[in-house]
mmCIF file of the C-alpha atoms, coordinates in Angstrom:
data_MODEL
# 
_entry.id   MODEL 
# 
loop_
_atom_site.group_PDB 
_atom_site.id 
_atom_site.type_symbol 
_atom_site.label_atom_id 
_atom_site.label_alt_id 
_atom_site.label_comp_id 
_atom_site.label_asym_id 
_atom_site.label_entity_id 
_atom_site.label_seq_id 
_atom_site.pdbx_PDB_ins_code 
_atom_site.Cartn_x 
_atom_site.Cartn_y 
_atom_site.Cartn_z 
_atom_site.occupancy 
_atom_site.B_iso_or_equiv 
_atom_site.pdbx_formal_charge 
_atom_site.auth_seq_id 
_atom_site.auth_comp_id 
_atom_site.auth_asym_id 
_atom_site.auth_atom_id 
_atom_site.pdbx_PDB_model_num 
ATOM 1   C CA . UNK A 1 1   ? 0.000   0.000   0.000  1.00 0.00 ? 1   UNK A CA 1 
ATOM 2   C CA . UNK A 1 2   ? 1.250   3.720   -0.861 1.00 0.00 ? 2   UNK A CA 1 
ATOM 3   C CA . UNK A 1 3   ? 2.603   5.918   2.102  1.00 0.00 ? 3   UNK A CA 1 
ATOM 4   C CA . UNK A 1 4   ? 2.339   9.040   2.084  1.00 0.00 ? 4   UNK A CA 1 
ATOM 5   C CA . UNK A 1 5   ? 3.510   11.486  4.569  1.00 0.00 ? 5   UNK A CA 1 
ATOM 6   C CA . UNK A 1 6   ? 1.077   14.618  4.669  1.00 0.00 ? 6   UNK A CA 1 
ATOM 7   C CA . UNK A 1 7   ? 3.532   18.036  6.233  1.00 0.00 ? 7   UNK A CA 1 
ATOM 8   C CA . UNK A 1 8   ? 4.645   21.242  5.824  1.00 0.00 ? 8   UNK A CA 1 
ATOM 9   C CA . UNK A 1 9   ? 6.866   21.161  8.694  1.00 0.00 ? 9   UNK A CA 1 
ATOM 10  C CA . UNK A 1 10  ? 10.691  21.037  6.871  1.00 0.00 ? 10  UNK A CA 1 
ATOM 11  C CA . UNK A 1 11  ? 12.063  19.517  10.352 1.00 0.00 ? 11  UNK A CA 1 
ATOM 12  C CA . UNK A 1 12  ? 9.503   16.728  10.629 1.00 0.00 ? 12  UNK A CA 1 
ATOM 13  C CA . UNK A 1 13  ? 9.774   15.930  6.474  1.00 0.00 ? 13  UNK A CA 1 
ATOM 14  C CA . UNK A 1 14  ? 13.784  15.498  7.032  1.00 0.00 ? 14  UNK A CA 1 
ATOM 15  C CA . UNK A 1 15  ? 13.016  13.269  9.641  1.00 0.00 ? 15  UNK A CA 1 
ATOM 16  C CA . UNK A 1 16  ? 10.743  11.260  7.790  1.00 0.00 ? 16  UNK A CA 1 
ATOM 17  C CA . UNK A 1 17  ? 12.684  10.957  4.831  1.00 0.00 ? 17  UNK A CA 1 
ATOM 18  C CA . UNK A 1 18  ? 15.622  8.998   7.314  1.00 0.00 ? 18  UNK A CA 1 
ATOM 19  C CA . UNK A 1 19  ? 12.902  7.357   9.309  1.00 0.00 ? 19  UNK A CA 1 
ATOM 20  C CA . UNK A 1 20  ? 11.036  5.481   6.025  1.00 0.00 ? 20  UNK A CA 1 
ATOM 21  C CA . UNK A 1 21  ? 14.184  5.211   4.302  1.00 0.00 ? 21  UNK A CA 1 
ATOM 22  C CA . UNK A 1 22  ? 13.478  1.447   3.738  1.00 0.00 ? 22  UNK A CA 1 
ATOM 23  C CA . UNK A 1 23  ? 9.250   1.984   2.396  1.00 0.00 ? 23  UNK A CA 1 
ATOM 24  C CA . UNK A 1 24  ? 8.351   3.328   -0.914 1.00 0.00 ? 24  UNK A CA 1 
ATOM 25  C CA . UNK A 1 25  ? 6.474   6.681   0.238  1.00 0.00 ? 25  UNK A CA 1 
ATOM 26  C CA . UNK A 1 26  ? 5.775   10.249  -0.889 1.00 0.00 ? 26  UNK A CA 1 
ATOM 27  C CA . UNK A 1 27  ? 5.464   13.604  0.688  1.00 0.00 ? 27  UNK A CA 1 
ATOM 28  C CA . UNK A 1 28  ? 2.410   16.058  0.062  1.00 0.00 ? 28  UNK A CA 1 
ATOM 29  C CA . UNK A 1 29  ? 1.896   18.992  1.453  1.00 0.00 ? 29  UNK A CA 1 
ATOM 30  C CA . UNK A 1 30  ? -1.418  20.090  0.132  1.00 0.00 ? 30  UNK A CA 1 
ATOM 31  C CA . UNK A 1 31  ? -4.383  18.754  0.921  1.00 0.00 ? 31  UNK A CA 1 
ATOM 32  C CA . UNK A 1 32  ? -5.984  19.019  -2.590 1.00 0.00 ? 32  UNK A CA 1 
ATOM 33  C CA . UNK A 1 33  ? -3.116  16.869  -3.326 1.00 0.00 ? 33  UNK A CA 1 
ATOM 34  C CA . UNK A 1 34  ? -3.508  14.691  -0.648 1.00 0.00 ? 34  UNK A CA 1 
ATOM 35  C CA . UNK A 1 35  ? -7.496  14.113  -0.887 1.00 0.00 ? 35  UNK A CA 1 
ATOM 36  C CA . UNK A 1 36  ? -6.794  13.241  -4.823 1.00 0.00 ? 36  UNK A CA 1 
ATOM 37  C CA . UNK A 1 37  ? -4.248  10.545  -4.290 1.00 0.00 ? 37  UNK A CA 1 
ATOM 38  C CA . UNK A 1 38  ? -6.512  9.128   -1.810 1.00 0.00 ? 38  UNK A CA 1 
ATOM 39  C CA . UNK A 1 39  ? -9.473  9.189   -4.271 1.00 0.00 ? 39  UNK A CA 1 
ATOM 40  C CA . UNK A 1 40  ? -6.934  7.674   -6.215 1.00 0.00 ? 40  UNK A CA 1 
ATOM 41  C CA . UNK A 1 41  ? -6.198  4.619   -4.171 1.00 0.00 ? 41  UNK A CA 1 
ATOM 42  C CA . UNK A 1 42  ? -5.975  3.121   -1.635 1.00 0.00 ? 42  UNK A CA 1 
ATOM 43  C CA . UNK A 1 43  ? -3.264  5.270   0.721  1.00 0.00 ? 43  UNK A CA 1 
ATOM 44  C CA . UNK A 1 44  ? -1.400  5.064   4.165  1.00 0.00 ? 44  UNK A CA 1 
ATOM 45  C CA . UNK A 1 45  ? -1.697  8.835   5.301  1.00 0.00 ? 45  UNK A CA 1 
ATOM 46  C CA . UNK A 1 46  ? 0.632   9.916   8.042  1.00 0.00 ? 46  UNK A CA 1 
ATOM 47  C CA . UNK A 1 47  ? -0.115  13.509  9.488  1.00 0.00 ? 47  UNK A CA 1 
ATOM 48  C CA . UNK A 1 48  ? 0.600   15.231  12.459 1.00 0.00 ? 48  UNK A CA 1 
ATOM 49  C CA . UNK A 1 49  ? -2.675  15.951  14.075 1.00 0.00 ? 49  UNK A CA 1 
ATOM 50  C CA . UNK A 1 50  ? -1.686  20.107  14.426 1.00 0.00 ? 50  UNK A CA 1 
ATOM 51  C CA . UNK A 1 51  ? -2.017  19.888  10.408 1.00 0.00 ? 51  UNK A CA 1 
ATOM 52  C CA . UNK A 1 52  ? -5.250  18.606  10.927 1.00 0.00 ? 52  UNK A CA 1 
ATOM 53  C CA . UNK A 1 53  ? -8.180  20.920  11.358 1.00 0.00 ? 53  UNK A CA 1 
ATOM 54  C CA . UNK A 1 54  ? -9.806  21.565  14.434 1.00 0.00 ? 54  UNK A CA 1 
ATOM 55  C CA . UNK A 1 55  ? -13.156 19.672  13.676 1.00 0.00 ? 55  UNK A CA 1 
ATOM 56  C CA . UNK A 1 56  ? -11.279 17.277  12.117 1.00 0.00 ? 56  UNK A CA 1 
ATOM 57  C CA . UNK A 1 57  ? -13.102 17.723  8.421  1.00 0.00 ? 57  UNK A CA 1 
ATOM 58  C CA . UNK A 1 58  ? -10.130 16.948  6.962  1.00 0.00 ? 58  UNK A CA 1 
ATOM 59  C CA . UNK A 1 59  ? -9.731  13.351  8.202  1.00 0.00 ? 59  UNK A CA 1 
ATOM 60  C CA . UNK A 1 60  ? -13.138 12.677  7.871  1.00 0.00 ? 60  UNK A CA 1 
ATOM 61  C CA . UNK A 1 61  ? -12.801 13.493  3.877  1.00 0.00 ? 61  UNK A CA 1 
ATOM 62  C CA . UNK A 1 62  ? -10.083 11.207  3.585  1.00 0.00 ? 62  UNK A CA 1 
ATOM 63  C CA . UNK A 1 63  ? -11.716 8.548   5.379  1.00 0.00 ? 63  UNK A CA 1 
ATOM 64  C CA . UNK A 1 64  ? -14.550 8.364   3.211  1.00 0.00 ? 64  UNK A CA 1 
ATOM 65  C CA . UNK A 1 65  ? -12.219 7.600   0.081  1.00 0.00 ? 65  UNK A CA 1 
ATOM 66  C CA . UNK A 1 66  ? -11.048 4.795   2.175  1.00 0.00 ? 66  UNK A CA 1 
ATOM 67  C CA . UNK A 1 67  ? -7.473  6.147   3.391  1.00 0.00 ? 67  UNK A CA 1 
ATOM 68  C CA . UNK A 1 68  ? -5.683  4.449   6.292  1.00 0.00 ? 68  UNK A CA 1 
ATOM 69  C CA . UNK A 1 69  ? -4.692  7.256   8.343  1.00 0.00 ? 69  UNK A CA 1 
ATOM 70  C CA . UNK A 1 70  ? -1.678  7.225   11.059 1.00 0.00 ? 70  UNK A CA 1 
ATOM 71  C CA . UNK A 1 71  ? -2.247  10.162  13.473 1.00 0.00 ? 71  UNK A CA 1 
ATOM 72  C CA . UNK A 1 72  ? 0.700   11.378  15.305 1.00 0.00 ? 72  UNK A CA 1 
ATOM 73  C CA . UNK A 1 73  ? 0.583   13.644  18.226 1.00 0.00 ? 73  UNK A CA 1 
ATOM 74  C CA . UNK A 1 74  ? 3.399   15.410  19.869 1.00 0.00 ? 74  UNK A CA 1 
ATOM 75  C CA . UNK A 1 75  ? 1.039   15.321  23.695 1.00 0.00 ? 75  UNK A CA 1 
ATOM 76  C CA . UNK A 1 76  ? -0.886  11.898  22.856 1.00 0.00 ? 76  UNK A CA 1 
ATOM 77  C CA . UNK A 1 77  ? -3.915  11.705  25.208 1.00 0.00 ? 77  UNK A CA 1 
ATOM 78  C CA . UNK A 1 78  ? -6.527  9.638   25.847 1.00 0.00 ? 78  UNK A CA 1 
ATOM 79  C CA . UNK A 1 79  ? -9.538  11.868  24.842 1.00 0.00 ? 79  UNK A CA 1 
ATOM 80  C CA . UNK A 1 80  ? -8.124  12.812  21.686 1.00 0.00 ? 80  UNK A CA 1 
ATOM 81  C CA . UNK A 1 81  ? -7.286  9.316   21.088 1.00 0.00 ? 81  UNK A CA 1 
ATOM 82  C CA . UNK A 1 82  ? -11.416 7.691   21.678 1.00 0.00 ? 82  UNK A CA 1 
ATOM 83  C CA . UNK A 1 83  ? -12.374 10.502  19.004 1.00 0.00 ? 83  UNK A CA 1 
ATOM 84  C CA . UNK A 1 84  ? -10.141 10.043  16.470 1.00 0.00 ? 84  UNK A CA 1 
ATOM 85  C CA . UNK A 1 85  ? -10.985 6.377   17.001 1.00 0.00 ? 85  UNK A CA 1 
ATOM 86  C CA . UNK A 1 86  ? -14.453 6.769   16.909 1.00 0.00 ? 86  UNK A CA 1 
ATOM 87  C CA . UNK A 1 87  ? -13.820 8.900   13.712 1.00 0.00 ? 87  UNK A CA 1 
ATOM 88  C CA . UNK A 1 88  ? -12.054 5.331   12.441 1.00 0.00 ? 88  UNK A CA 1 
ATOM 89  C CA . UNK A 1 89  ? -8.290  6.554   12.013 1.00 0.00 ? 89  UNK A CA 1 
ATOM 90  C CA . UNK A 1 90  ? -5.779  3.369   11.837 1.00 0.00 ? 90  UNK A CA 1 
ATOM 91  C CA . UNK A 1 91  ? -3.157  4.640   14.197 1.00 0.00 ? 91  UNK A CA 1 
ATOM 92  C CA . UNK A 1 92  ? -2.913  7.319   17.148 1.00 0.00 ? 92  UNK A CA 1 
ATOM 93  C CA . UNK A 1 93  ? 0.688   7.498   18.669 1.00 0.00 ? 93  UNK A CA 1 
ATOM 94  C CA . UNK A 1 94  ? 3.953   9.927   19.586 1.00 0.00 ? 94  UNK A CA 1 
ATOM 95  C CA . UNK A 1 95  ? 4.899   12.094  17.007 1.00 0.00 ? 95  UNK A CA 1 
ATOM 96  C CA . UNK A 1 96  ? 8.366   11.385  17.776 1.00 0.00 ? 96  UNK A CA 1 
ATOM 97  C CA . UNK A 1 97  ? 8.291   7.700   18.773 1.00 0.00 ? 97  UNK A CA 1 
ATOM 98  C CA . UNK A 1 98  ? 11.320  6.138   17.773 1.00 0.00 ? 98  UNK A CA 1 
ATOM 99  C CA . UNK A 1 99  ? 11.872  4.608   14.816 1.00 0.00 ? 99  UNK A CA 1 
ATOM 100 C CA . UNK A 1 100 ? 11.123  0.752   15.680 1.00 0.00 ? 100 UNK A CA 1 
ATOM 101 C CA . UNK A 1 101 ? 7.826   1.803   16.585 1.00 0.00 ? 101 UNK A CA 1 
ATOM 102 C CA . UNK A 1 102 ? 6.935   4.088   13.691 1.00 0.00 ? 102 UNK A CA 1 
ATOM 103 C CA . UNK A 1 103 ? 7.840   1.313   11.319 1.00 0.00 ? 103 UNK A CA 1 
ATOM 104 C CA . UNK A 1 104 ? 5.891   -1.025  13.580 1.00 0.00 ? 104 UNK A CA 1 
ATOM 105 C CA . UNK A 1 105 ? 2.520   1.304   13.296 1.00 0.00 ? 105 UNK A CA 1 
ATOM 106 C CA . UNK A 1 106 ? 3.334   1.298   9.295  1.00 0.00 ? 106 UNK A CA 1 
ATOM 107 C CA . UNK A 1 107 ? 3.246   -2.652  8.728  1.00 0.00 ? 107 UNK A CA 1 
ATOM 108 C CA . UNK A 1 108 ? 0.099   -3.121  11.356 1.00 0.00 ? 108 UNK A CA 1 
ATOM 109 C CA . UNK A 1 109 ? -1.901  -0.583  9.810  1.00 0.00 ? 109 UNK A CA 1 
ATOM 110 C CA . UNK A 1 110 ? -0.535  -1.774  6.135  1.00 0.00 ? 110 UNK A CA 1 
ATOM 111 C CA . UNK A 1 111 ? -2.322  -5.452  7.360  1.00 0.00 ? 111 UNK A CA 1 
ATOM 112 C CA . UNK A 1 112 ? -5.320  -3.764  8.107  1.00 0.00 ? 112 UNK A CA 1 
ATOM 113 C CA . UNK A 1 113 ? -4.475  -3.604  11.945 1.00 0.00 ? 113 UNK A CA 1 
ATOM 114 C CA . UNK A 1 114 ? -5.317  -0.430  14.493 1.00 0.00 ? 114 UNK A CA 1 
ATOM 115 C CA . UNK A 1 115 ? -2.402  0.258   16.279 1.00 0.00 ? 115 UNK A CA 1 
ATOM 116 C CA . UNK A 1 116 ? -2.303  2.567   19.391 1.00 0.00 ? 116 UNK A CA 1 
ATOM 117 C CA . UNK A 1 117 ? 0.351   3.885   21.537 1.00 0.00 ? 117 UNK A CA 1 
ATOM 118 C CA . UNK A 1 118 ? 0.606   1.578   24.262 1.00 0.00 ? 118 UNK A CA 1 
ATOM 119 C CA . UNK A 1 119 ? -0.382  4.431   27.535 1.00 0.00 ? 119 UNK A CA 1 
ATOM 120 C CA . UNK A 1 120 ? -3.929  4.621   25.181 1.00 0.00 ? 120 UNK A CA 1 
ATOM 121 C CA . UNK A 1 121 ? -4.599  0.807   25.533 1.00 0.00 ? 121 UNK A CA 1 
ATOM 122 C CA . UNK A 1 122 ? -3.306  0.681   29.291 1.00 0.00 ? 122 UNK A CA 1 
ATOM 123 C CA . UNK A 1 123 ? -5.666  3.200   30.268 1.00 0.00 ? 123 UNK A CA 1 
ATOM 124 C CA . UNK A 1 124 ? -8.623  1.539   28.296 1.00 0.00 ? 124 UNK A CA 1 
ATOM 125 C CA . UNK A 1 125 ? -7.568  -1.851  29.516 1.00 0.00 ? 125 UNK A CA 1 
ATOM 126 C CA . UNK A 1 126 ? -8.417  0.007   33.103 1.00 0.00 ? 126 UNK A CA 1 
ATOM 127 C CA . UNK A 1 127 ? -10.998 1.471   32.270 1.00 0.00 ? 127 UNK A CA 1 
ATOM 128 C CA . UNK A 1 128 ? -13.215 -1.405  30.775 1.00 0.00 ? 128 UNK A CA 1 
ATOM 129 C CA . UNK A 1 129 ? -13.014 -3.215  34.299 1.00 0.00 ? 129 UNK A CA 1 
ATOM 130 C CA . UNK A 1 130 ? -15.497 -0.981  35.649 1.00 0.00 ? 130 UNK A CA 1 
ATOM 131 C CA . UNK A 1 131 ? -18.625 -2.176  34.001 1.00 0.00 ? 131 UNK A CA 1 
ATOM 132 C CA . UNK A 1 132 ? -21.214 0.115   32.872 1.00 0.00 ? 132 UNK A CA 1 
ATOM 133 C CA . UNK A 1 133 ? -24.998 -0.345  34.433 1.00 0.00 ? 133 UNK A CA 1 
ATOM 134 C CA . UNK A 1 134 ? -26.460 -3.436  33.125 1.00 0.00 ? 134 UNK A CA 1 
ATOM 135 C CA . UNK A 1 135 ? -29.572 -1.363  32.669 1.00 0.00 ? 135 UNK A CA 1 
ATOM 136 C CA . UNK A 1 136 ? -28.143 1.053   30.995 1.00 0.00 ? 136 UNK A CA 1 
ATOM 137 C CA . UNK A 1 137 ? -26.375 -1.588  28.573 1.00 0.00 ? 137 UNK A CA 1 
ATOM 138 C CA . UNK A 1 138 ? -30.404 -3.314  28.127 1.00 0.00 ? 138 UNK A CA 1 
ATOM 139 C CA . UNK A 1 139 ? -30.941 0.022   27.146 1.00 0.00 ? 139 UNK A CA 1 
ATOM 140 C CA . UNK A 1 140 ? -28.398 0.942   24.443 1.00 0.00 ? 140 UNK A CA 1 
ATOM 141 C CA . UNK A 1 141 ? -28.687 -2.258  22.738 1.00 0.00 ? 141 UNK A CA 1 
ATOM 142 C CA . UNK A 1 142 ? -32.748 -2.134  22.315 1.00 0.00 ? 142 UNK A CA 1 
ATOM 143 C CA . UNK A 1 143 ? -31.539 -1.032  18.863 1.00 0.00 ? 143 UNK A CA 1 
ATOM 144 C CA . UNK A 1 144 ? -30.494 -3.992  17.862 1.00 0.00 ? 144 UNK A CA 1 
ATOM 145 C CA . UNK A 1 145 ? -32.274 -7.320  16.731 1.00 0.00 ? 145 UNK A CA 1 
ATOM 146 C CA . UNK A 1 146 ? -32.595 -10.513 19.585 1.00 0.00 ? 146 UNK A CA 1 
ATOM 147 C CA . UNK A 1 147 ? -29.565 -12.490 17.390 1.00 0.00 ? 147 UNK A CA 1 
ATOM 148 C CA . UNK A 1 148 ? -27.511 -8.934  17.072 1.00 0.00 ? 148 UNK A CA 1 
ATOM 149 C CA . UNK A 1 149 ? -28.404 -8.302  21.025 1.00 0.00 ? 149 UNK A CA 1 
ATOM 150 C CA . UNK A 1 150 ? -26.846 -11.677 21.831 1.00 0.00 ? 150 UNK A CA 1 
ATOM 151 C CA . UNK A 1 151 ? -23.689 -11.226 20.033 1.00 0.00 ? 151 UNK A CA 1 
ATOM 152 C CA . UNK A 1 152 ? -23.326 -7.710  21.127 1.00 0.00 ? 152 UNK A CA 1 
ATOM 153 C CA . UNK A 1 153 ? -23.555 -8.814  24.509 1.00 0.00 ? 153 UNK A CA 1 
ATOM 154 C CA . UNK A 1 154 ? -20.551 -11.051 24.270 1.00 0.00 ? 154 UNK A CA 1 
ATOM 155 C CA . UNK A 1 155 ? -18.719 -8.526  22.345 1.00 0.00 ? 155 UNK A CA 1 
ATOM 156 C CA . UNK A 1 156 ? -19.052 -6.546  25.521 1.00 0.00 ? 156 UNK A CA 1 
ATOM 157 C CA . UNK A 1 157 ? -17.793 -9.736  27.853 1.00 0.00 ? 157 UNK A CA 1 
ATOM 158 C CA . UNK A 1 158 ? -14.795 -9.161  25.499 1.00 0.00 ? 158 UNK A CA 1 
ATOM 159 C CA . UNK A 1 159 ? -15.469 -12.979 24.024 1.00 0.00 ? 159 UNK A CA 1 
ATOM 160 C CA . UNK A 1 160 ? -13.358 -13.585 20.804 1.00 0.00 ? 160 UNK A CA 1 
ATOM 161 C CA . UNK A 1 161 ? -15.434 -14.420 17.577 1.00 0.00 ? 161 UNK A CA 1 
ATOM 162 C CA . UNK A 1 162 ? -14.961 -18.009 17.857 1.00 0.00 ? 162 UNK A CA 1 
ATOM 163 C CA . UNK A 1 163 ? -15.879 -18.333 21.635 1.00 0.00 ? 163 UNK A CA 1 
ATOM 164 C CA . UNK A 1 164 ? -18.850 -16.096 20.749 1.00 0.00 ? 164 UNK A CA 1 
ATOM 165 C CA . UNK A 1 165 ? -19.491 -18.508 17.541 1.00 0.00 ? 165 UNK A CA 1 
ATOM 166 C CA . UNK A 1 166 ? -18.998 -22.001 19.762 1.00 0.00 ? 166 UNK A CA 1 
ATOM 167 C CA . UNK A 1 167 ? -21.105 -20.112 22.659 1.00 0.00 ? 167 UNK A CA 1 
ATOM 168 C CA . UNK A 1 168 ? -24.253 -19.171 20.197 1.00 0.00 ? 168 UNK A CA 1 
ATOM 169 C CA . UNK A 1 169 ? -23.555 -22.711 17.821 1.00 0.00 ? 169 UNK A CA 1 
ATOM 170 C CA . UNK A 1 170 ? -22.963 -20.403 14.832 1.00 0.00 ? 170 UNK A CA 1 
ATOM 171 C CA . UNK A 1 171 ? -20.414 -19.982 12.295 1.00 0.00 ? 171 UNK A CA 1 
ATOM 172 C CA . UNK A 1 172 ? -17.302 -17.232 12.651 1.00 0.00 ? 172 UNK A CA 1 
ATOM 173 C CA . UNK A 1 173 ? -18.656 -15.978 9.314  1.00 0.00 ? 173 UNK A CA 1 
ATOM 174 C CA . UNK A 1 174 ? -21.795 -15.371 10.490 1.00 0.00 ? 174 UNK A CA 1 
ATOM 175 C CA . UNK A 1 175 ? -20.660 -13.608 13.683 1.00 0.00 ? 175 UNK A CA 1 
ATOM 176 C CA . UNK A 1 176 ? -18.937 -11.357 11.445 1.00 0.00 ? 176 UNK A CA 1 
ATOM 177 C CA . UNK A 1 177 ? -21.893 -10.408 9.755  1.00 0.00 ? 177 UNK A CA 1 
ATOM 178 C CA . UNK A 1 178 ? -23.589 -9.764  13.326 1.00 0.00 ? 178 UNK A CA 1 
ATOM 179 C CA . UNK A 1 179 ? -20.832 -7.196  14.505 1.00 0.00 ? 179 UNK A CA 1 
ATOM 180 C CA . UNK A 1 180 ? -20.466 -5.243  11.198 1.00 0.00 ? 180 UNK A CA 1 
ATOM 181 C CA . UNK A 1 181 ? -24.246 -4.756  11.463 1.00 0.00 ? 181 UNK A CA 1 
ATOM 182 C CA . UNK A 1 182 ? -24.340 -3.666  15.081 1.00 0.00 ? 182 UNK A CA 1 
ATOM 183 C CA . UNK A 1 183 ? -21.126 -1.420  14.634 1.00 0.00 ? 183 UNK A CA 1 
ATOM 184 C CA . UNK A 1 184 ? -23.028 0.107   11.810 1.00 0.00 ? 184 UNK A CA 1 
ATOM 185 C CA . UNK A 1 185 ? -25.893 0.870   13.840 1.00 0.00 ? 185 UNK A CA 1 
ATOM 186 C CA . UNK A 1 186 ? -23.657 2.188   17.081 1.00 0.00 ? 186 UNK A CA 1 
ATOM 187 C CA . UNK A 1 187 ? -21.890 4.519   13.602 1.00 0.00 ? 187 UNK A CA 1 
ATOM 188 C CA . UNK A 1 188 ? -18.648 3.394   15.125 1.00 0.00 ? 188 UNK A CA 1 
ATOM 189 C CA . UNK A 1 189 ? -16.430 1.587   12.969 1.00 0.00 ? 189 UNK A CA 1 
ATOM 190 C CA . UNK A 1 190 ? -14.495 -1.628  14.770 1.00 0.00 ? 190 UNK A CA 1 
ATOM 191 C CA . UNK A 1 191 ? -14.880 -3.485  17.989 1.00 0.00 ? 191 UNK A CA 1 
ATOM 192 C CA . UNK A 1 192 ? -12.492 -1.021  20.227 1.00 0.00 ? 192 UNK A CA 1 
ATOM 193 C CA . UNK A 1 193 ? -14.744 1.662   19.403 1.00 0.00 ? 193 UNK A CA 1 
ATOM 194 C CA . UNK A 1 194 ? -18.240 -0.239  20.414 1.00 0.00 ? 194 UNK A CA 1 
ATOM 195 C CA . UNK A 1 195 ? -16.300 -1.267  23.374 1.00 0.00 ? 195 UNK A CA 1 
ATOM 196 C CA . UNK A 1 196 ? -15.670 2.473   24.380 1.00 0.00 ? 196 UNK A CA 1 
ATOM 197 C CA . UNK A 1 197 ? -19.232 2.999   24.232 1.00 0.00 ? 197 UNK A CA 1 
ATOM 198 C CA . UNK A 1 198 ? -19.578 1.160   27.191 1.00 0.00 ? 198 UNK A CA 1 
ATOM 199 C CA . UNK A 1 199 ? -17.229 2.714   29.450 1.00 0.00 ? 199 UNK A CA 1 
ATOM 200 C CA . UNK A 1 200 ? -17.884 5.411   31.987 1.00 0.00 ? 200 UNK A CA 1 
# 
C-alpha cells in the first residue's frame, strides 16, 4: 500500500525521509493533493494531528475515500485518542516515537491492523473493568435485533469471535456479519470503538 507522509513542517519531512528510508512513500503537502491521491487509491496517510483541522473535516474526507490514516501527536492523550478512534483513524501514537515503533505502526496498519500507543490501551484496559450499568447496557442495545443483542452482549464480555461462535452454535462468518451490522448501527467503525461505548 502507498505511504504518504502529509507536512509542511521542513524539520519533521527530514526526519521522515531517514525514518522510512526502507518503504516506498511520498510527501504532500497540500491537501488538494492529498485528498486526490486518496481518491486515487488506496493510501497510508501519516499527518501530524496540528495539520489537521480543528473539527477534524479533513480526516473525515479522507476517510470516506477509504485512506488508512496514522495520526501522530506530539502530547498523545486519551480523549483525543477515543475521538479520532471513533472517527475510524488506523493509528494514534507519539509524534516522535522512535523509529522501531513508527515502522511497527506502518506494517500493522498496512495489514489492516489499528495500532495505538501503548499508555492509550493501558488506560482503556483500566478502564473497561469498571462495568457500565447493566440497565443502561439493556438500554443501548434495544436497537439492535434478539440475534444482534446476543452477540453484542458477548462482544461486551470481550469474548473472541470463535468463543462467541462455539457459545451461540454459529459460524465465525456469520458472527462477522452480526458485529459489522451492530457497529453500523452504534456509527462506530471496529470493535475497540463499540467497546468504548460502554465505558464510563
Amino acid at each position: 500500500m502507498k505511504i504518504i507522509v502529509y507536512s509542511k513542517d521542513l524539520n519533521l519531512i527530514d526526519r521522515y525521509n531517514k525514518l522510512l528510508d526502507s518503504y516506498s512513500f511520498t510527501i504532500i503537502n497540500q491537501y488538494e493533493n492529498l485528498y486526490l491521491e486518496a481518491k486515487k487509491e488506496s493510501v497510508i496517510i501519516i499527518m501530524n494531528i496540528e495539520e489537521c483541522e480543528d473539527d477534524f473535516t479533513l480526516l473525515s474526507s479522507l476517510i470516506e475515500q477509504n485512506a488508512y490514516l496514522m495520526i501522530l501527536d506530539s502530547t498523545p492523550n486519551y480523549e483525543t485518542g477515543k475521538q479520532l478512534i471513533f472517527l475510524g483513524i488506523k493509528c494514534y501514537g507519539n509524534l516522535m516515537m522512535d523509529d522501531i515503533h513508527l515502522k511497527e505502526a506502518i506494517n500493522s496498519v498496512s495489514d489492516g491492523n489499528i495500532w495505538l500507543y501503548p499508555e492509550f490501551i493501558n488506560e482503556t484496559v483500566q478502564r473497561m473493568r469498571f462495568e457500565a450499568n447493566p440497565s443502561s447496557i439493556d438500554e443501548k442495545l434495544k436497537i439492535l435485533s434478539n440475534r444482534e443483542k446476543e452477540v453484542a452482549e458477548l462482544v461486551l464480555k470481550k469474548l473472541s469471535y470463535l468463543e462467541i461462535s462455539e457459545q451461540l452454535n454459529i459460524t465465525i462468518r456469520t458472527v462477522k456479519a452480526h458485529t459489522k451490522s451492530i457497529y453500523e448501527k452504534f456509527n462506530v467503525s471496529n470493535r475497540l470503538a463499540f467497546l468504548l461505548l460502554f465505558n464510563h
